[in-house]
Short mmCIF file of C-alpha atoms and ligand atoms in Angstrom, two decimals:
data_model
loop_
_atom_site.label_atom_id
_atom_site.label_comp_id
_atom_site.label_asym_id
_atom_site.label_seq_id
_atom_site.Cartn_x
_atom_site.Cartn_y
_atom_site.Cartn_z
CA UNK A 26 -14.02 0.65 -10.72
CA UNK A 27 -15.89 3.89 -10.65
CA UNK A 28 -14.22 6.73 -9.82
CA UNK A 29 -16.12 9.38 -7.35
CA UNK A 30 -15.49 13.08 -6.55
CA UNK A 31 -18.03 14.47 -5.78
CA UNK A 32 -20.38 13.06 -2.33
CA UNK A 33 -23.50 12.81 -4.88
CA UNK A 34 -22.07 10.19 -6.89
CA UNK A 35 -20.41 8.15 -4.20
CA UNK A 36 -23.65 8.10 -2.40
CA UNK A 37 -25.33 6.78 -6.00
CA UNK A 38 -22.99 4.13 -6.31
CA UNK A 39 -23.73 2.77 -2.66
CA UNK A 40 -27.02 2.78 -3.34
CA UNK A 41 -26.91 1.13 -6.54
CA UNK A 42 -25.19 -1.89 -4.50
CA UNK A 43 -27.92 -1.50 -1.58
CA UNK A 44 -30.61 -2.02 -4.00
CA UNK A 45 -28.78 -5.00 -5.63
CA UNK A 46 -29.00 -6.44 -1.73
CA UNK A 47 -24.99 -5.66 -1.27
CA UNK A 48 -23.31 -5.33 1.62
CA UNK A 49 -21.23 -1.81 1.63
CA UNK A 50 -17.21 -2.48 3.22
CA UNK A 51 -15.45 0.76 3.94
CA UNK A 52 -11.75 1.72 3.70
CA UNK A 53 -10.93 5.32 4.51
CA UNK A 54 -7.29 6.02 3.34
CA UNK A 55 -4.75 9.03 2.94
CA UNK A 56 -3.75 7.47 -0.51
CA UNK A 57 -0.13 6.71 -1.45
CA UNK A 58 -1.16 2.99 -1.14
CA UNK A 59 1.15 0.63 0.10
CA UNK A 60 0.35 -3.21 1.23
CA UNK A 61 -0.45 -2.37 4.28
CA UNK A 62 -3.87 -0.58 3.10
CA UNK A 63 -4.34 -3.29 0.32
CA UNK A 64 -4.36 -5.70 3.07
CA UNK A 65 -7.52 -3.33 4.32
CA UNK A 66 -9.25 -3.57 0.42
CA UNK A 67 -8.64 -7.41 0.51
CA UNK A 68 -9.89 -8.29 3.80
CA UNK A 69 -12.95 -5.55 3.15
CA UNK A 70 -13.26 -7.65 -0.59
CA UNK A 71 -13.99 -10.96 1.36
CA UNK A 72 -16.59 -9.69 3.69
CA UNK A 73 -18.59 -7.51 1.15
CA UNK A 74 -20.71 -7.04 -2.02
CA UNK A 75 -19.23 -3.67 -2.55
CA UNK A 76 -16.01 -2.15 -1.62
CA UNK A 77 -15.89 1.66 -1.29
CA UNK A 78 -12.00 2.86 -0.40
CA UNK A 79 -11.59 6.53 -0.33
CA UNK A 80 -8.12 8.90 -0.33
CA UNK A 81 -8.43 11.91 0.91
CA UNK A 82 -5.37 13.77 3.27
CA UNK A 83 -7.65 15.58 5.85
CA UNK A 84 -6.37 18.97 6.61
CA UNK A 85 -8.56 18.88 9.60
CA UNK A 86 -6.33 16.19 11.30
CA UNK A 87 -2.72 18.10 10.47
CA UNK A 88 -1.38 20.28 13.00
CA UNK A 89 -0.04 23.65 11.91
CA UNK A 90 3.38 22.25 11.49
CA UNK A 91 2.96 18.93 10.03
CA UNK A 92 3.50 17.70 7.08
CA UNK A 93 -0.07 18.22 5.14
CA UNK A 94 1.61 20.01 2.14
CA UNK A 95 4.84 17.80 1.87
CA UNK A 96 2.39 14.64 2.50
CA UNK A 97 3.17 12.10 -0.36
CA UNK A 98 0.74 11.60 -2.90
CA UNK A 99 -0.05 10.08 -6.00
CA UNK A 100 -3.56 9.49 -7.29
CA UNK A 101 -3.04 7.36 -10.50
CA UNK A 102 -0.98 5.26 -8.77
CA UNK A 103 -3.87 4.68 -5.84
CA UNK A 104 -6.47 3.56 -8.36
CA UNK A 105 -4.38 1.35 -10.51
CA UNK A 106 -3.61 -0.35 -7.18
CA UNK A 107 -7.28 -0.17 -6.01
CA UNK A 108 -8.18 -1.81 -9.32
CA UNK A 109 -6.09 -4.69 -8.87
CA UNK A 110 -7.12 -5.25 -5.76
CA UNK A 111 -10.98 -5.34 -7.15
CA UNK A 112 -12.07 -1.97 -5.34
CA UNK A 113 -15.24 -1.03 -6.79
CA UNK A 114 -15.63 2.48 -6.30
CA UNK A 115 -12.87 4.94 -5.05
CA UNK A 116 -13.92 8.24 -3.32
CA UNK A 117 -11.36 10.91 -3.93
CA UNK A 118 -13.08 14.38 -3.30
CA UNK A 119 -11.29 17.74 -2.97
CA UNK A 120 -10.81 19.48 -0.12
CA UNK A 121 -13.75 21.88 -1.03
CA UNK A 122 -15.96 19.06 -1.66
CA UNK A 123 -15.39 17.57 1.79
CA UNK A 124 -15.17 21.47 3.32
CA UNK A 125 -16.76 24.02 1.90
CA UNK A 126 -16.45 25.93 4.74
CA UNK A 127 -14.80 25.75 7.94
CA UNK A 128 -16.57 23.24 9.95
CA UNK A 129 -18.46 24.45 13.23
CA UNK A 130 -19.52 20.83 14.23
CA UNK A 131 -16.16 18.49 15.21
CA UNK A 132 -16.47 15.06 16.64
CA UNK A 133 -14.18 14.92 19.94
CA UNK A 134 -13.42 11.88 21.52
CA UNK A 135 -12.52 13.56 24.50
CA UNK A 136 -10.28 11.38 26.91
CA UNK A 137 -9.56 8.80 24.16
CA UNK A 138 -7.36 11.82 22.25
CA UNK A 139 -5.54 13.26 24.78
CA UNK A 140 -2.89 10.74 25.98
CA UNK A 141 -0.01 8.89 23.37
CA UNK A 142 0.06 10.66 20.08
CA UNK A 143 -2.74 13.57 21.31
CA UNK A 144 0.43 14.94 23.62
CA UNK A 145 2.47 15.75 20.81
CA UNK A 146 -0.69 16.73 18.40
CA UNK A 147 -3.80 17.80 20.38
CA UNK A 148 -5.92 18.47 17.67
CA UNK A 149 -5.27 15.45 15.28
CA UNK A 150 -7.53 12.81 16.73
CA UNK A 151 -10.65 15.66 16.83
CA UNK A 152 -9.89 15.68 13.10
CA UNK A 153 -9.87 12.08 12.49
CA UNK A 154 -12.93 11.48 14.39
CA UNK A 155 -15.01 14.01 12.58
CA UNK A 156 -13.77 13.43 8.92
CA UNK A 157 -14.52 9.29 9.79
CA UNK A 158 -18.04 10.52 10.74
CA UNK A 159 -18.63 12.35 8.05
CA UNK A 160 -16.98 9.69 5.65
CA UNK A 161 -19.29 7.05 7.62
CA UNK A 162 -22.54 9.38 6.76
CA UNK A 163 -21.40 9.77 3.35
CA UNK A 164 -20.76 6.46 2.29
CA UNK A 165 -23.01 4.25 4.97
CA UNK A 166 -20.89 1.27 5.26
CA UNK A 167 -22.32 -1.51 6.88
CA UNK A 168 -18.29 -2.32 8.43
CA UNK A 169 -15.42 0.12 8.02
CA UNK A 170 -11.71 -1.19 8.02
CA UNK A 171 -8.85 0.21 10.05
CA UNK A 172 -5.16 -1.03 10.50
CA UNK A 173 -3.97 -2.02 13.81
CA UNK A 174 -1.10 0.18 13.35
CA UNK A 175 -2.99 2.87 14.08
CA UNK A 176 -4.00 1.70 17.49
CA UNK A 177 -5.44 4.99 19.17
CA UNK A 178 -7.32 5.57 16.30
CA UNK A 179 -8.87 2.34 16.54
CA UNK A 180 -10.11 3.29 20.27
CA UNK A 181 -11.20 6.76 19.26
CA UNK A 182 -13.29 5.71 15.95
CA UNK A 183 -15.03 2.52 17.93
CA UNK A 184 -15.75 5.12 21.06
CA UNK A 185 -17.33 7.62 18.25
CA UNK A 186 -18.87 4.53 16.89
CA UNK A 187 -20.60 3.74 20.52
CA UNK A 188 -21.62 6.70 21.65
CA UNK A 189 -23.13 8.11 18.59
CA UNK A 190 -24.60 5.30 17.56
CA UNK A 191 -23.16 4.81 13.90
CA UNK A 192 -24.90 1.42 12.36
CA UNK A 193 -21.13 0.01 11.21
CA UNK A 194 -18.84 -2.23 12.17
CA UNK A 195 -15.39 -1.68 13.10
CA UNK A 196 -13.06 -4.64 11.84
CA UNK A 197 -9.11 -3.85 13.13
CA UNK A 198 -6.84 -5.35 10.53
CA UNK A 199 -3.23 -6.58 11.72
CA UNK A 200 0.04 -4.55 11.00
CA UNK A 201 1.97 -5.38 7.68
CA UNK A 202 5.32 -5.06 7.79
CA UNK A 203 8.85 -4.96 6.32
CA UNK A 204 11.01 -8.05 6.58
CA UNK A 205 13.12 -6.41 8.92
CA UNK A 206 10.03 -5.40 11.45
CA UNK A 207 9.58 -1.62 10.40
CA UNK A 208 5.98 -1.14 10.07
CA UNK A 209 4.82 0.19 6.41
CA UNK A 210 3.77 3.48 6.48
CA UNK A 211 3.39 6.55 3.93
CA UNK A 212 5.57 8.56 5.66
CA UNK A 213 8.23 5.74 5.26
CA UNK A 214 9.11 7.76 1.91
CA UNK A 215 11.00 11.00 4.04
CA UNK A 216 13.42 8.00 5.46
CA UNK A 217 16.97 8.15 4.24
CA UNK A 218 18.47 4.62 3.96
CA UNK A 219 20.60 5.52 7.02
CA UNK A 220 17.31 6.34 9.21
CA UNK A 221 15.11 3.67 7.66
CA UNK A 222 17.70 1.33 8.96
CA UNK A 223 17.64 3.32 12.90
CA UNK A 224 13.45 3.27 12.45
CA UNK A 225 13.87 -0.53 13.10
CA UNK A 226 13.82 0.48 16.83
CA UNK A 227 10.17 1.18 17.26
CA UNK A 228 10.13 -3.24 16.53
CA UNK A 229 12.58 -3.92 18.06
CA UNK A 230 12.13 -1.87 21.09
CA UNK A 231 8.28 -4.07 20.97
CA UNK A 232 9.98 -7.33 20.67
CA UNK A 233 12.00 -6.94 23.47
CA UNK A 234 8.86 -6.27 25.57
CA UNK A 235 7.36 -8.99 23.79
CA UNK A 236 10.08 -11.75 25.10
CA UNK A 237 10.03 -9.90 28.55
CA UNK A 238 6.14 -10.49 28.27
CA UNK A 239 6.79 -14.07 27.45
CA UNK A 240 8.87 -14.92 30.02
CA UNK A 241 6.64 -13.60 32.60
CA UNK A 242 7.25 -9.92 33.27
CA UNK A 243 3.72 -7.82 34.02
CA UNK A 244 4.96 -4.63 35.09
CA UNK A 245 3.72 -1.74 32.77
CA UNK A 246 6.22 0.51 34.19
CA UNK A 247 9.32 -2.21 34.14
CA UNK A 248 7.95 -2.66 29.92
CA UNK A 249 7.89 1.11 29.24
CA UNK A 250 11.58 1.85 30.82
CA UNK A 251 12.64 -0.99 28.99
CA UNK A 252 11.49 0.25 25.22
CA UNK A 253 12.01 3.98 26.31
CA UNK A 254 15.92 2.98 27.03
CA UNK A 255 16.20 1.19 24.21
CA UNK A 256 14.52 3.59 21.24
CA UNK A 257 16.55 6.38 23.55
CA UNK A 258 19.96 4.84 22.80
CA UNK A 259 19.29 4.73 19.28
CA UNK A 260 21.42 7.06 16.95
CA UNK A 261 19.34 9.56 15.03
CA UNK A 262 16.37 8.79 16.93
CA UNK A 263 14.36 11.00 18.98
CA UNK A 264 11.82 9.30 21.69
CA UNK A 265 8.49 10.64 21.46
CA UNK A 266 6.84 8.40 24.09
CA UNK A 267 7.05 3.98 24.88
CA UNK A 268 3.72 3.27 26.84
CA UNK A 269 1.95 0.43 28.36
CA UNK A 270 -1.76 1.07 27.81
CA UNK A 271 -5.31 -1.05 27.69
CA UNK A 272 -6.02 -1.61 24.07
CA UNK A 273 -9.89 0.14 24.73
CA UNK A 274 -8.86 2.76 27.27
CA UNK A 275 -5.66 3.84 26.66
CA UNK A 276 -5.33 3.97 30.42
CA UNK A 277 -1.38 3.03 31.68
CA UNK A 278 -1.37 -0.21 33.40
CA UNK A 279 0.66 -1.12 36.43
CA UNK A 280 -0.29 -4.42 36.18
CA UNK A 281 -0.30 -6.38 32.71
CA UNK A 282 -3.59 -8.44 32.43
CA UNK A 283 -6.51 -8.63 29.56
CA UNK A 284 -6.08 -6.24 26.60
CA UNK A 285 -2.90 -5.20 26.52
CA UNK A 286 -1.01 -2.75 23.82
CA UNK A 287 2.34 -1.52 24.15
CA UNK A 288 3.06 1.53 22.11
CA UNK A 289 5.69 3.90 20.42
CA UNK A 290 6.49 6.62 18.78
CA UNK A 291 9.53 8.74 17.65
CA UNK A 292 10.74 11.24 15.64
CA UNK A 293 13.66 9.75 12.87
CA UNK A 294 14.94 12.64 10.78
CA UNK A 295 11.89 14.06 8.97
CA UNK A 296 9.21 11.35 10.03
CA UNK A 297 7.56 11.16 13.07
CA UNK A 298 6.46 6.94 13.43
CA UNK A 299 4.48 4.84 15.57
CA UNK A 300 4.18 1.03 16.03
CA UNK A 301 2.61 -1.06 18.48
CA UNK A 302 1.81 -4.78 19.90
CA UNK A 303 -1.59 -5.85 21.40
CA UNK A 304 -1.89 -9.05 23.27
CA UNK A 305 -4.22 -10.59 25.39
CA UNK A 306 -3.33 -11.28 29.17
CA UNK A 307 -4.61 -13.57 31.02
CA UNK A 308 -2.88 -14.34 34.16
CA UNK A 309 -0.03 -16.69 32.82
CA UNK A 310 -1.18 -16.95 29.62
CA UNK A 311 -0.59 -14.12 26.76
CA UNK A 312 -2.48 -14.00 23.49
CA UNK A 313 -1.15 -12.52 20.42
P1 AMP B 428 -3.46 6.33 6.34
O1 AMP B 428 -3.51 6.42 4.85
O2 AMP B 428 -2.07 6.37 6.89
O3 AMP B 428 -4.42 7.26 7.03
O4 AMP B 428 -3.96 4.87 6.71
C1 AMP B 428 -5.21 4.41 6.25
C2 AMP B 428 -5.53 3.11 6.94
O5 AMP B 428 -4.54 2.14 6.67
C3 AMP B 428 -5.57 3.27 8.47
O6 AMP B 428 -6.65 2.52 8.99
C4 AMP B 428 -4.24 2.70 8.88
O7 AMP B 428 -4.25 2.18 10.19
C5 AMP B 428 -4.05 1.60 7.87
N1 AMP B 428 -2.64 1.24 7.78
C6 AMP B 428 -1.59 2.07 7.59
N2 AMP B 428 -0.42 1.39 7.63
C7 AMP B 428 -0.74 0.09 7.88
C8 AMP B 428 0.02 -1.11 8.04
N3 AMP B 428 1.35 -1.11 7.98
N4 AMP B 428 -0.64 -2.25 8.28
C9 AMP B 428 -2.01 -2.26 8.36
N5 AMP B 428 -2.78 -1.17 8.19
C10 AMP B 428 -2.15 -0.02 7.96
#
């Protein structure tokens, strides 16, 4: 695997591959790898010649007070993992590399950012979007991976993806979890065992829509009551919003019919989590 700092030698590698007639897959990462980004690498390993995966925590996408200095991270770890998971080149540049001064251009996916996770942290999804695009022109992937998990992000990267016309494909990669339902996540690590157990909510607060779903409720507001009541009346949990959205437009829907994703998010003791469930609707008949 070859190691890259610096954009010039990333950009050799990919060529490299591109002259050797290589496809280029793409996994953009924060680092602190767990299975639910090797789940990205593997998927991205079946589909291409070369795999570029790159960890880089984006101070552009943390509000003022987040967590960007207490973020976890461990580097060494990252590419052992990446190795064994047959990454071929991983792009870890420093913060000066990827800014060396503050940025005047920004990518903003207007509407796309402001509702769900944009209410609590306006600026995040304006920093996502413009460290993907410049990711995307540094490394020119021909398809760039992305966990479901992350559902707004999805929408916001394949709108930046349409309107500015990036040559990549977006492939959305299902949620790994826990046995017990909790989504994996970085931030997982600030959970005490006491609130890892009450973080089960955000599931199980989805599966209860999920069997509602299933037994024939389509009522977006009925759905989101539902999940808000039950994260709400969860010790040591705060609510940050339970929504009912379309899976492109993030738009609330009354009525549940084509893509559908139900979404959370909430704040349990020094981690703020989200989860979510997408399904196709089509009259009676739901798709998972
Ligand atoms: P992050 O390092 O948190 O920015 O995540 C990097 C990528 O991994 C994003 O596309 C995430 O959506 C994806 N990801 C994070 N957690 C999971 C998970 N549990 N299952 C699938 N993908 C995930």
């Amino acid at each position: 695997m070859i190691r890259a700092t610096t954009i010039r030698e990333v950009r050799e590698a990919v060529q490299q591959a591109r002259r050797e007639g290589k496809s280029i897959g793409f996994v953009p990462t924060m680092g602190y790898l767990h299975d639910g980004h090797l789940r990205l690498v593997d998927t991205a390993r079946r589909e291409n010649g070369l795999v570029v995966a790159s960890v880089f925590v984006n101070p552009l996408q943390f509000g003022p007070n987040e967590d960007l200095q207490r973020y976890p991270r461990d580097l060494e770890r990252d590419a052992h993992l990446l190795m064994q998971h047959r990454c071929d080149v991983l792009f870890a540049p420093s913060v000066e590399e990827m800014y060396p001064r503050p940025m005047e251009t920004v990518v903003d996916v207007a509407r796309l950012g402001q509702p769900l996770c944009g209410r609590s942290r306006p600026t995040h999804f304006r920093g996502v979007a413009t460290v993907v695009a410049k990711l995307f022109h540094i490394v020119g992937p021909d398809r760039a991976y992305f966990g479901r998990k992350d559902g707004q992000q999805v929408a916001v990267i394949r709108r930046m993806v349409e309107d500015l016309n990036f040559p990549v494909e977006i492939v959305d990669v299902p949620t790994v979890r826990e046995p017990d339902g909790l989504a994996l996540s970085s931030r997982n690590v600030y959970l005490t065992p006491e609130e890892r157990a009450h973080a089960t909510v955000l599931y199980r607060a989805l599966q209860w829509a999920r069997g509602r779903i299933l037994e024939g409720v389509r009522s977006g507001p009925e759905l989101a009551r539902g999940m808000a009541e039950i994260i709400g009346a969860e010790p040591g949990v705060r609510m940050d919003y339970a929504e009912v959205v379309h899976t492109d437009t993030l738009e609330p829907l009354e009525h549940l019919e084509g893509r559908v994703m139900l979404a959370v998010a909430a704040y349990v003791g020094k981690a703020r989590l989200i989860d979510n469930l997408q399904l196709t609707i089509r009259g009676d008949e739901v798709l998972e």
